Coordinates of C-alpha atoms and ligand atoms in Angstrom, one line a residue:
M1 CA 0.7 -33.1 -20.3
K2 CA 0.5 -35.5 -17.4
T3 CA 3.6 -36.6 -15.4
L4 CA 3.7 -39.8 -13.4
L5 CA 6.5 -41.2 -11.2
G6 CA 7.7 -44.8 -11.1
L7 CA 10.7 -46.7 -9.9
T8 CA 13.8 -47.0 -12.0
A9 CA 14.0 -50.5 -13.4
S10 CA 16.5 -49.8 -16.2
P11 CA 18.1 -46.4 -16.8
G12 CA 17.9 -44.3 -20.0
I13 CA 15.6 -41.9 -21.8
C14 CA 13.4 -42.6 -24.7
S15 CA 10.2 -41.5 -26.4
G16 CA 7.5 -43.2 -28.5
K17 CA 3.8 -44.1 -28.7
A18 CA 2.0 -45.9 -26.0
Y19 CA 1.2 -49.5 -26.8
V20 CA -1.3 -50.5 -24.0
F21 CA -0.9 -54.2 -23.2
K22 CA -4.1 -55.4 -21.7
A23 CA -5.9 -58.7 -22.0
P24 CA -9.3 -58.0 -23.5
D25 CA -12.4 -58.6 -21.5
L26 CA -13.9 -61.9 -22.9
S27 CA -17.1 -61.9 -20.8
Y28 CA -20.4 -62.2 -22.6
D29 CA -24.1 -62.7 -21.9
P30 CA -24.7 -66.4 -22.6
S31 CA -28.5 -66.0 -22.9
S32 CA -28.5 -63.6 -25.8
I33 CA -28.5 -66.2 -28.6
E34 CA -29.1 -65.7 -32.4
D35 CA -30.5 -68.6 -34.5
A36 CA -28.2 -71.6 -35.0
E37 CA -27.4 -70.5 -38.6
T38 CA -26.3 -67.1 -37.6
E39 CA -24.1 -68.6 -34.8
K40 CA -22.5 -70.9 -37.3
N41 CA -21.7 -68.0 -39.6
R42 CA -20.2 -66.0 -36.7
L43 CA -18.1 -69.1 -35.9
D44 CA -16.9 -69.4 -39.5
E45 CA -15.9 -65.7 -39.5
A46 CA -14.0 -66.0 -36.2
F47 CA -12.2 -69.1 -37.4
R48 CA -11.2 -67.2 -40.6
I49 CA -9.9 -64.1 -38.7
S50 CA -8.1 -66.2 -36.1
F51 CA -6.3 -68.2 -38.9
E52 CA -5.2 -65.0 -40.6
E53 CA -3.9 -63.6 -37.3
L54 CA -1.9 -66.7 -36.6
A55 CA -0.5 -66.8 -40.1
R56 CA 0.7 -63.2 -39.7
I57 CA 2.3 -63.8 -36.4
K58 CA 4.0 -66.9 -37.7
D59 CA 5.5 -65.1 -40.6
T60 CA 6.7 -62.2 -38.5
L61 CA 8.2 -64.4 -35.9
S62 CA 9.9 -66.7 -38.5
G63 CA 11.4 -63.6 -40.0
N64 CA 12.5 -62.0 -36.7
L65 CA 13.5 -64.9 -34.6
G66 CA 13.8 -68.0 -36.9
D67 CA 11.5 -70.8 -38.1
E68 CA 11.5 -72.6 -34.8
Y69 CA 9.5 -69.8 -33.2
G70 CA 7.1 -69.6 -36.2
H71 CA 6.5 -73.3 -35.7
I72 CA 4.7 -72.7 -32.4
F73 CA 2.0 -70.8 -34.2
R74 CA 1.9 -73.3 -37.1
A75 CA 0.8 -75.8 -34.5
Q76 CA -2.1 -73.6 -33.4
M77 CA -3.1 -73.1 -37.0
T78 CA -3.4 -76.9 -37.3
V79 CA -6.0 -76.8 -34.6
L80 CA -8.2 -74.4 -36.6
E81 CA -7.8 -76.7 -39.6
D82 CA -8.8 -79.8 -37.7
D83 CA -12.3 -80.8 -39.0
D84 CA -13.1 -82.8 -35.8
F85 CA -12.5 -79.8 -33.6
K86 CA -14.9 -77.6 -35.7
R87 CA -17.4 -80.4 -36.0
E88 CA -17.5 -80.7 -32.1
I89 CA -18.3 -77.0 -31.8
I90 CA -21.0 -77.2 -34.5
G91 CA -22.5 -80.3 -32.8
K92 CA -22.9 -78.3 -29.6
L93 CA -24.8 -75.6 -31.6
D94 CA -27.1 -78.1 -33.1
E95 CA -27.6 -80.0 -29.8
S96 CA -29.3 -77.1 -28.0
P97 CA -29.6 -73.4 -28.8
C98 CA -26.5 -71.5 -27.4
R99 CA -24.0 -68.8 -28.5
A100 CA -21.0 -69.8 -30.6
E101 CA -18.9 -68.6 -27.6
T102 CA -20.5 -71.1 -25.3
A103 CA -20.0 -73.9 -27.8
V104 CA -16.3 -73.1 -28.1
E105 CA -15.9 -73.0 -24.3
E106 CA -17.8 -76.2 -23.8
T107 CA -15.7 -77.9 -26.5
Y108 CA -12.5 -76.8 -24.9
K109 CA -13.7 -78.1 -21.5
M110 CA -14.4 -81.5 -23.1
Y111 CA -10.9 -81.7 -24.6
A112 CA -9.3 -80.6 -21.4
G113 CA -11.2 -83.4 -19.6
L114 CA -9.9 -85.9 -22.2
F115 CA -6.3 -84.6 -21.8
S116 CA -6.4 -84.9 -18.0
Q117 CA -7.0 -88.6 -18.4
M118 CA -3.9 -89.1 -20.5
D119 CA -0.3 -89.2 -19.1
D120 CA 1.0 -85.9 -18.1
S121 CA 3.8 -85.8 -20.7
S122 CA 5.1 -82.5 -21.8
Y123 CA 3.8 -83.3 -25.3
N124 CA 0.2 -83.5 -24.1
A125 CA 0.6 -80.5 -21.9
Q126 CA 1.8 -78.5 -24.9
R127 CA -1.1 -79.6 -27.1
L128 CA -3.6 -78.5 -24.4
A129 CA -1.8 -75.2 -24.0
D130 CA -2.1 -74.7 -27.8
L131 CA -5.8 -75.6 -27.7
N132 CA -6.4 -73.2 -24.8
D133 CA -4.7 -70.3 -26.7
V134 CA -6.6 -71.1 -29.9
C135 CA -10.0 -71.2 -28.1
K136 CA -9.3 -67.8 -26.4
R137 CA -8.4 -66.4 -29.8
V138 CA -11.6 -67.6 -31.4
L139 CA -13.6 -66.4 -28.5
R140 CA -12.0 -62.9 -28.7
N141 CA -12.8 -62.7 -32.4
L142 CA -16.3 -63.8 -31.8
L143 CA -16.6 -60.9 -29.4
G144 CA -15.0 -58.6 -32.0
K145 CA -12.2 -57.6 -29.6
E146 CA -8.8 -56.4 -30.9
E147 CA -5.7 -58.6 -30.5
V148 CA -3.1 -57.4 -28.0
N149 CA 0.2 -59.1 -28.5
L150 CA 3.8 -58.1 -27.9
S151 CA 5.2 -60.1 -30.8
T152 CA 4.3 -57.6 -33.5
L153 CA 4.6 -54.1 -32.1
P154 CA 4.2 -50.9 -34.2
P155 CA 7.5 -49.0 -34.7
E156 CA 8.7 -46.8 -31.7
S157 CA 6.5 -48.4 -29.1
I158 CA 6.6 -47.8 -25.4
V159 CA 4.8 -50.8 -23.9
V160 CA 2.5 -49.8 -21.0
A161 CA 1.1 -52.6 -18.9
E162 CA -0.3 -53.4 -15.5
E163 CA 2.3 -56.3 -15.3
L164 CA 4.5 -58.0 -17.8
L165 CA 5.3 -61.7 -17.1
P166 CA 8.4 -63.4 -18.4
S167 CA 6.2 -65.4 -20.8
D168 CA 4.7 -62.1 -22.2
T169 CA 8.1 -60.6 -22.9
A170 CA 9.7 -63.7 -24.3
M171 CA 7.9 -63.2 -27.6
M172 CA 8.3 -59.5 -27.6
D173 CA 9.2 -57.7 -30.8
R174 CA 12.6 -56.3 -29.8
K175 CA 13.1 -54.3 -33.0
H176 CA 10.3 -51.9 -32.3
I177 CA 10.2 -51.5 -28.5
Q178 CA 11.7 -48.4 -27.0
G179 CA 10.9 -49.0 -23.3
F180 CA 8.4 -50.3 -20.7
V181 CA 6.3 -48.7 -18.1
T182 CA 4.4 -51.1 -15.7
E183 CA 2.2 -50.6 -12.8
R184 CA 3.3 -53.6 -11.0
G185 CA 6.7 -55.4 -10.6
G186 CA 9.6 -54.6 -8.2
L187 CA 13.1 -53.6 -9.0
T188 CA 14.4 -57.1 -9.5
S189 CA 11.3 -58.5 -11.2
H190 CA 12.2 -60.2 -14.4
V191 CA 10.8 -57.5 -16.6
A192 CA 13.2 -55.1 -14.9
I193 CA 16.1 -57.6 -15.6
L194 CA 15.0 -58.1 -19.2
A195 CA 14.9 -54.3 -19.8
K196 CA 18.4 -54.0 -18.5
S197 CA 19.8 -56.7 -20.6
L198 CA 18.3 -55.1 -23.7
S199 CA 19.6 -51.8 -22.5
L200 CA 16.0 -50.4 -22.7
P201 CA 14.8 -47.7 -20.3
A202 CA 12.1 -49.1 -18.0
A203 CA 10.0 -48.0 -15.1
V204 CA 8.1 -50.3 -12.8
G205 CA 5.7 -49.5 -9.9
T206 CA 4.1 -46.7 -11.8
A207 CA 0.7 -46.2 -10.2
E208 CA -2.1 -45.1 -12.5
I209 CA -0.2 -45.6 -15.8
M210 CA -3.0 -47.8 -17.1
R211 CA -5.7 -45.2 -16.3
Q212 CA -3.7 -42.3 -17.6
A213 CA -2.1 -43.6 -20.8
K214 CA -4.2 -44.3 -23.8
K215 CA -3.2 -46.1 -27.0
N216 CA -0.9 -44.0 -29.2
D217 CA -0.4 -41.3 -26.6
F218 CA 3.1 -39.8 -27.0
I219 CA 5.2 -40.8 -24.0
V220 CA 8.6 -39.7 -22.9
L221 CA 10.2 -42.1 -20.4
D222 CA 12.9 -40.3 -18.5
V223 CA 14.9 -42.8 -16.4
R224 CA 18.1 -41.0 -15.9
N225 CA 17.8 -40.9 -12.2
F226 CA 18.8 -44.1 -10.4
E227 CA 15.9 -44.1 -8.1
E228 CA 13.0 -42.3 -9.7
A229 CA 11.6 -42.6 -13.1
R230 CA 9.5 -39.8 -14.7
I231 CA 6.8 -40.6 -17.3
Y232 CA 5.5 -37.7 -19.4
I233 CA 2.3 -38.3 -21.3
N234 CA 1.7 -36.1 -24.2
P235 CA 4.3 -33.3 -23.3
G236 CA 4.0 -30.0 -25.0
A237 CA 6.4 -28.8 -27.6
V238 CA 8.7 -26.9 -25.2
K239 CA 9.0 -29.9 -22.8
Q240 CA 9.6 -32.2 -25.8
R241 CA 12.5 -30.0 -27.0
E242 CA 14.0 -29.9 -23.4
L243 CA 13.7 -33.7 -23.2
E244 CA 15.4 -34.1 -26.6
I245 CA 18.4 -32.1 -25.2
H246 CA 18.5 -34.4 -22.2
K247 CA 18.4 -37.4 -24.5
S248 CA 21.4 -36.3 -26.4
E249 CA 23.4 -35.3 -23.3
Y250 CA 22.6 -38.6 -21.7
R251 CA 23.9 -40.4 -24.8
K252 CA 27.1 -38.5 -24.7
W253 CA 27.6 -39.3 -21.0
Q254 CA 27.1 -43.0 -21.7
E255 CA 29.5 -42.9 -24.7
N256 CA 32.2 -41.6 -22.4
F257 CA 32.2 -44.9 -20.6
L258 CA 32.1 -46.9 -23.8
K259 CA 35.7 -45.9 -24.3
M260 CA 36.5 -48.0 -21.3
K261 CA 34.8 -51.1 -22.4
D262 CA 37.9 -53.1 -23.3
L263 CA 40.1 -52.1 -20.4
E264 CA 40.7 -54.7 -17.7
A265 CA 38.6 -54.6 -14.5
V266 CA 41.4 -54.1 -12.0
T267 CA 41.5 -51.9 -8.9
L268 CA 44.2 -49.1 -8.4
D269 CA 46.2 -51.5 -6.3
G270 CA 46.1 -54.3 -8.9
K271 CA 43.3 -56.6 -7.6
K272 CA 41.7 -58.2 -10.6
I273 CA 37.9 -58.6 -10.7
T274 CA 36.3 -60.9 -13.2
L275 CA 33.6 -58.8 -14.7
S276 CA 31.0 -60.9 -16.5
A277 CA 27.5 -60.3 -18.1
N278 CA 24.1 -61.7 -17.3
I279 CA 22.3 -63.0 -20.4
G280 CA 19.1 -64.8 -21.3
S281 CA 19.7 -65.4 -25.1
L282 CA 22.2 -65.2 -27.9
D283 CA 20.9 -61.7 -28.7
D284 CA 21.7 -60.6 -25.2
L285 CA 25.2 -62.0 -25.6
A286 CA 25.8 -60.0 -28.7
N287 CA 24.6 -56.9 -27.0
A288 CA 26.8 -57.6 -23.9
Q289 CA 29.8 -58.3 -26.2
D290 CA 29.3 -55.0 -27.9
L291 CA 29.5 -53.4 -24.5
G292 CA 32.8 -55.2 -23.6
A293 CA 31.7 -58.6 -22.1
K294 CA 34.5 -61.2 -22.2
S295 CA 32.7 -63.7 -20.0
V296 CA 29.2 -64.7 -18.8
G297 CA 28.5 -65.2 -15.1
L298 CA 24.8 -66.1 -15.5
F299 CA 23.0 -67.4 -18.5
R300 CA 19.3 -67.6 -17.5
T301 CA 18.4 -70.6 -19.7
E302 CA 14.8 -70.6 -18.7
F303 CA 14.2 -67.8 -21.1
L304 CA 14.7 -70.4 -23.9
F305 CA 11.7 -72.3 -22.5
L306 CA 9.2 -69.5 -22.1
K307 CA 8.6 -69.0 -25.8
G308 CA 6.3 -71.9 -26.4
D309 CA 7.4 -75.5 -27.2
L310 CA 10.1 -77.0 -24.9
P311 CA 13.4 -76.7 -26.8
R312 CA 14.8 -80.1 -27.8
E313 CA 18.3 -81.3 -26.9
D314 CA 19.8 -80.4 -30.2
E315 CA 18.2 -76.9 -30.2
Q316 CA 19.6 -76.3 -26.7
Y317 CA 23.0 -77.7 -27.7
E318 CA 23.1 -75.2 -30.7
V319 CA 22.5 -72.2 -28.4
Y320 CA 25.0 -73.2 -25.7
A321 CA 27.7 -74.2 -28.2
E322 CA 27.2 -70.9 -30.2
A323 CA 27.5 -68.9 -26.9
A324 CA 30.6 -70.8 -25.9
K325 CA 32.2 -70.2 -29.4
K326 CA 31.3 -66.6 -29.4
L327 CA 33.1 -66.1 -26.1
A328 CA 36.2 -67.8 -27.6
G329 CA 37.5 -69.4 -24.4
G330 CA 35.9 -66.8 -22.0
M331 CA 34.1 -68.3 -19.0
L332 CA 30.4 -69.2 -19.6
I333 CA 28.4 -70.0 -16.6
I334 CA 25.1 -71.6 -17.6
R335 CA 22.4 -71.8 -15.0
T336 CA 20.2 -74.9 -15.3
L337 CA 16.5 -74.3 -15.7
D338 CA 15.1 -72.0 -13.1
I339 CA 11.4 -72.3 -13.8
G340 CA 8.8 -71.5 -11.2
G341 CA 8.2 -68.4 -9.1
D342 CA 7.1 -65.8 -11.6
K343 CA 8.5 -67.8 -14.6
E344 CA 5.7 -69.9 -15.9
V345 CA 6.4 -72.4 -18.7
K346 CA 3.0 -72.8 -20.5
A347 CA 4.1 -76.0 -22.1
L348 CA 4.4 -77.7 -18.7
N349 CA 0.9 -76.8 -17.7
L350 CA 2.0 -76.7 -14.0
R351 CA -0.5 -76.6 -11.2
K352 CA -0.9 -73.1 -9.7
E353 CA 0.7 -72.8 -6.3
E354 CA -0.3 -70.9 -3.2
N355 CA 3.3 -69.7 -2.7
P356 CA 5.1 -70.0 -6.0
F357 CA 8.4 -68.5 -4.8
L358 CA 8.5 -71.1 -2.0
G359 CA 7.2 -73.8 -4.3
L360 CA 8.3 -76.1 -7.1
R361 CA 11.1 -73.9 -8.4
G362 CA 14.6 -74.2 -9.8
I363 CA 16.4 -77.4 -9.0
R364 CA 13.2 -78.8 -7.3
L365 CA 11.3 -78.7 -10.5
C366 CA 14.2 -80.2 -12.3
F367 CA 14.3 -83.2 -9.9
K368 CA 10.6 -83.7 -10.5
Y369 CA 10.9 -83.6 -14.2
E370 CA 14.1 -85.5 -14.4
E371 CA 14.0 -86.2 -18.2
L372 CA 13.5 -82.4 -18.9
F373 CA 16.7 -81.8 -16.8
L374 CA 18.6 -84.6 -18.4
V375 CA 17.8 -83.2 -21.9
Q376 CA 19.4 -79.9 -20.7
L377 CA 22.4 -81.5 -19.1
R378 CA 23.2 -83.6 -22.1
A379 CA 23.0 -80.5 -24.3
L380 CA 25.3 -78.7 -21.8
L381 CA 27.9 -81.5 -21.7
R382 CA 27.9 -81.6 -25.5
A383 CA 28.4 -77.9 -25.8
A384 CA 31.1 -77.9 -23.2
V385 CA 33.6 -79.2 -25.7
H386 CA 33.4 -75.8 -27.4
G387 CA 34.6 -73.6 -24.6
D388 CA 34.8 -72.9 -20.9
I389 CA 31.3 -73.9 -19.9
R390 CA 30.5 -74.2 -16.2
I391 CA 27.2 -75.5 -14.8
M392 CA 25.4 -73.7 -12.0
F393 CA 22.3 -75.0 -10.1
P394 CA 19.7 -72.6 -8.8
M395 CA 17.7 -72.6 -5.5
I396 CA 20.0 -75.1 -3.8
S397 CA 19.2 -75.4 -0.1
S398 CA 21.1 -78.5 0.9
L399 CA 24.3 -80.3 0.1
R400 CA 22.2 -83.3 -0.8
E401 CA 20.5 -81.4 -3.6
F402 CA 23.9 -80.3 -5.0
R403 CA 25.1 -83.9 -4.9
K404 CA 22.0 -85.2 -6.6
A405 CA 22.3 -82.6 -9.3
G406 CA 26.0 -83.8 -9.8
E407 CA 24.7 -87.4 -10.0
L408 CA 22.4 -86.5 -12.8
V409 CA 25.2 -84.7 -14.6
T410 CA 27.1 -88.0 -14.3
K411 CA 24.0 -89.9 -15.6
A412 CA 23.7 -87.5 -18.6
A413 CA 27.5 -88.0 -19.4
E414 CA 27.0 -91.8 -19.3
E415 CA 24.1 -91.6 -21.6
L416 CA 26.1 -89.6 -24.1
K417 CA 29.1 -92.0 -23.7
S418 CA 27.0 -95.0 -24.5
A419 CA 25.5 -93.3 -27.5
G420 CA 29.0 -92.4 -28.7
I421 CA 28.3 -88.7 -28.6
K422 CA 31.2 -86.2 -28.1
H423 CA 31.0 -84.3 -24.8
R424 CA 32.9 -83.1 -21.8
P425 CA 31.9 -85.3 -18.8
D426 CA 33.2 -83.0 -16.0
P427 CA 32.8 -79.3 -16.5
P428 CA 33.1 -77.3 -13.2
M429 CA 29.8 -77.2 -11.2
G430 CA 28.8 -74.4 -8.9
V431 CA 26.0 -73.4 -6.6
M432 CA 23.9 -70.4 -6.7
V433 CA 23.6 -69.0 -3.2
E434 CA 20.1 -67.6 -3.1
T435 CA 18.6 -69.2 -0.1
P436 CA 19.5 -68.5 3.6
A437 CA 20.2 -72.3 3.9
A438 CA 22.9 -72.1 1.3
V439 CA 24.6 -69.2 3.2
F440 CA 24.7 -71.2 6.4
L441 CA 25.9 -74.2 4.5
A442 CA 28.4 -72.3 2.4
D443 CA 31.3 -74.1 4.1
E444 CA 29.9 -77.6 3.3
L445 CA 28.8 -76.5 -0.2
T446 CA 32.1 -74.9 -1.2
R447 CA 34.1 -78.0 -0.1
E448 CA 32.4 -79.8 -3.0
A449 CA 31.3 -77.1 -5.4
G450 CA 33.7 -75.5 -7.9
F451 CA 32.5 -72.0 -7.2
V452 CA 29.6 -70.0 -5.8
S453 CA 27.6 -67.2 -7.2
I454 CA 25.3 -65.2 -5.0
G455 CA 21.9 -64.5 -6.4
T456 CA 21.1 -61.4 -4.4
N457 CA 17.7 -60.9 -5.9
D458 CA 16.4 -64.0 -4.4
L459 CA 18.7 -64.0 -1.4
T460 CA 17.3 -60.6 -0.4
Q461 CA 13.7 -61.8 -0.9
Y462 CA 14.3 -65.0 1.3
I463 CA 16.4 -63.4 4.0
L464 CA 13.9 -60.5 4.5
S465 CA 10.8 -62.6 3.6
V466 CA 9.6 -60.0 1.1
D467 CA 8.2 -60.8 -2.4
R468 CA 10.7 -59.4 -4.9
G469 CA 8.0 -58.8 -7.5
N470 CA 5.6 -56.8 -5.3
E471 CA 6.0 -53.1 -5.9
E472 CA 4.0 -52.3 -2.7
L473 CA 6.7 -53.9 -0.7
G474 CA 9.5 -51.9 -2.3
S475 CA 10.5 -50.3 1.0
Y476 CA 10.8 -53.6 2.7
Y477 CA 13.0 -55.1 -0.1
R478 CA 16.4 -53.9 1.4
A479 CA 19.3 -55.3 -0.6
F480 CA 21.7 -53.1 1.5
S481 CA 20.3 -54.4 4.7
P482 CA 23.2 -55.4 7.0
A483 CA 21.5 -58.9 7.1
V484 CA 22.1 -59.4 3.4
L485 CA 25.6 -57.9 3.4
R486 CA 26.6 -60.2 6.3
A487 CA 25.2 -63.2 4.4
I488 CA 27.4 -62.2 1.5
G489 CA 30.5 -61.9 3.8
I490 CA 29.7 -65.4 5.4
T491 CA 29.6 -67.0 1.9
A492 CA 32.7 -65.3 0.6
R493 CA 34.7 -66.2 3.7
A494 CA 33.6 -69.8 3.5
A495 CA 34.5 -70.1 -0.1
E496 CA 37.9 -68.5 0.3
K497 CA 38.6 -70.9 3.1
N498 CA 38.0 -73.8 0.8
G499 CA 40.0 -72.3 -2.0
K500 CA 36.9 -71.3 -4.2
W501 CA 35.8 -68.1 -5.6
T502 CA 32.6 -66.1 -4.9
G503 CA 30.7 -64.2 -7.6
I504 CA 27.6 -62.1 -7.5
C505 CA 25.1 -62.4 -10.2
G506 CA 22.0 -60.6 -8.7
E507 CA 21.2 -57.0 -9.5
L508 CA 23.2 -55.8 -6.5
A509 CA 26.4 -56.4 -8.6
S510 CA 25.3 -53.7 -11.0
N511 CA 24.7 -51.1 -8.3
P512 CA 27.6 -48.6 -8.0
L513 CA 26.9 -48.0 -4.4
A514 CA 27.3 -51.7 -3.6
I515 CA 30.3 -52.5 -5.8
P516 CA 33.1 -51.3 -3.3
V517 CA 31.3 -53.2 -0.5
L518 CA 31.1 -56.4 -2.5
I519 CA 34.7 -56.3 -3.4
G520 CA 35.6 -55.5 0.2
L521 CA 33.6 -58.5 1.4
G522 CA 35.8 -60.8 -0.7
V523 CA 33.7 -61.2 -3.9
T524 CA 36.1 -61.6 -6.9
E525 CA 33.6 -61.9 -9.7
L526 CA 30.7 -59.6 -10.6
S527 CA 28.2 -60.6 -13.2
V528 CA 26.3 -57.5 -14.2
T529 CA 23.5 -56.4 -16.5
A530 CA 25.0 -55.6 -20.0
S531 CA 24.2 -51.9 -19.9
A532 CA 26.2 -51.5 -16.7
L533 CA 29.4 -53.1 -18.0
P534 CA 31.3 -50.0 -19.2
Q535 CA 30.5 -48.0 -16.1
T536 CA 31.4 -50.9 -13.8
I537 CA 34.9 -51.2 -15.4
A538 CA 35.3 -47.4 -14.9
Q539 CA 34.3 -47.7 -11.3
I540 CA 36.5 -50.7 -10.4
R541 CA 39.6 -49.0 -12.0
G542 CA 39.1 -46.1 -9.6
L543 CA 38.9 -48.2 -6.4
D544 CA 41.5 -49.4 -3.9
S545 CA 40.8 -52.9 -2.5
G546 CA 42.2 -52.0 1.0
L547 CA 39.8 -49.1 1.2
C548 CA 36.9 -51.3 0.0
R549 CA 37.7 -53.8 2.8
K550 CA 37.4 -51.0 5.4
I551 CA 34.2 -49.7 3.9
A552 CA 32.7 -53.2 3.8
E553 CA 33.7 -53.8 7.5
K554 CA 32.0 -50.6 8.5
A555 CA 28.9 -51.2 6.4
V556 CA 28.2 -54.8 7.8
S557 CA 28.6 -53.6 11.3
M558 CA 25.9 -51.0 11.0
D559 CA 22.4 -51.3 12.4
T560 CA 20.0 -50.5 9.6
E561 CA 19.9 -50.4 5.8
E562 CA 19.3 -46.6 6.0
D563 CA 22.6 -46.1 8.0
V564 CA 24.4 -48.3 5.4
K565 CA 23.1 -46.3 2.4
A566 CA 23.7 -42.9 4.0
Y567 CA 27.2 -44.0 4.9
L568 CA 28.0 -45.4 1.4
K569 CA 26.7 -42.3 -0.3
I570 CA 29.0 -40.1 1.7
E571 CA 32.0 -42.5 1.6
I572 CA 31.8 -43.6 -2.0
S573 CA 30.8 -40.7 -4.1
P574 CA 34.0 -38.6 -3.7
L575 CA 36.3 -41.6 -4.5
P576 CA 37.9 -41.8 -7.9
G577 CA 35.7 -44.8 -8.7
G578 CA 32.8 -43.0 -7.0
T579 CA 29.4 -43.8 -8.4
P580 CA 29.8 -43.4 -12.2
Q581 CA 26.7 -45.3 -13.1
V582 CA 24.6 -42.5 -11.4
Y583 CA 23.8 -39.8 -14.0
P584 CA 24.2 -36.3 -12.5
F585 CA 20.5 -35.8 -12.7
P586 CA 19.2 -32.5 -11.2
Ligands
PEP1 C1 19.1 -63.9 -8.3 O1 18.1 -64.4 -7.7 O2 19.7 -63.0 -7.8 C2 19.4 -64.3 -9.7 C3 20.4 -63.8 -10.3 O3 18.5 -65.1 -10.3 P1 17.0 -64.6 -10.9 O4 17.0 -63.2 -10.8 O5 17.0 -65.2 -12.2 O6 16.1 -65.3 -9.9
MG2 MG1 17.3 -66.3 -8.4

């Protein structure tokens, strides 16, 4: 047995077989060439296998997620059926002796050159992205390498990877995954957020996992501790039995809180807190509702865009309307597209940036691709007739940006009006406070915005200038720094002065040590990861808001994060609303 340590990204305990997710090495020696006939036969065979693989993925995805996802792969199958494409490759083999791999790569380059001369519409970008995927698939099959893909996992899989990007996980087979272990990724990386929203145990920052875990190794992922994850590779029978006992105890401990899930989130002295869930899909919403969610404080819509084709207005409308109907009048805050940073949308084929987190991200990207934004806004306004939909804009760093976003909402409403389409023209609009500029402009912003929700994941990253996804910088990513807490206080005070409410939708809202401080700073809405809902209700019901205020005042006046955390651990744990999300792990 080997034991590795990682950082807790999402709590729980599970076991399963390692599914090692690693892109195959596609390098080859271009000078070792067979005769042209042999190369053509190899090409035929690689096309045949590639076609079969795509057909299999398409069928599985259509069955699991619906035909619209199967379609993405149908488009790639069409590339393989296209006679011109294959003729080009064979032409290269006839022209001069080369390997089939070289001919495929040359043909791709030629097409990519042609595409670059066309307009940069999202349609062309999507076609080129499909062609790129297909060529890589054919190349891999020419080299006889096995496919690695998260969309069709074997049952009971624990995915082991160096890094998982949102675009990798968007297609993931959710039926068969038990948990994740990654080498890279910080605590608020999107893979950590995804794991929490699916209530899947996950560890990030696990050095060596790729070297130590082999395909089909039996893995127990023990993430009961809030700070440290333990990963057991091939544990012996005695250890396995011990872990099985922990698993069932943990389940019982969680079930205790489930009894609380429909109670109101109100403090001992009667202060009501709006407790909402963070979601990225309708599946997440169903999971959150099972855990007691009555409202949504953050719908990360970009997850609808990471799966392949850009969703059309009608497709988006269906999803937003369905979510609003399911919430039956409960608040639904939908965040407009927050692409960029670590969230790459292949279909847009965006230029690689030196500093993606400081780059064309969130609202900035929406202003650049105005039609993409308008499609989403029209879908949102149409869906808003079905419930309490509120629109929230990410990465706002000036009042001008908020106003411009509002103007585009008006434009979308006018387009719908002139087309005679039913919609709500004026849903409430809010700002996500996740840049230091938005904190310092909170007064100006909350005079005009309907509400603010603080994205502490990014706010911490930008206040402390530390990449949230870099596990090596974990000790610099200090969400409890007095600097971050003071920023939250500044925002909440400004909003209150202007008669608006402040929510928190970053991961800090799900942290039991932070909750009393946030309430004490004047936050009245907490939007948490689904798995934290029942415990958060339990915690809020044990707190006194006056005491929370005193705790918050003391915490923000401290010098260092270490002082804040040490103080909170002593001050909060013995309270009735103590720290219930922390499992009493030895
Ligand atoms: C945040 O930044 O805190 C947030 C909630 O948004 P995301 O994690 O999607 O960037
Ligand atoms: Mg953010």
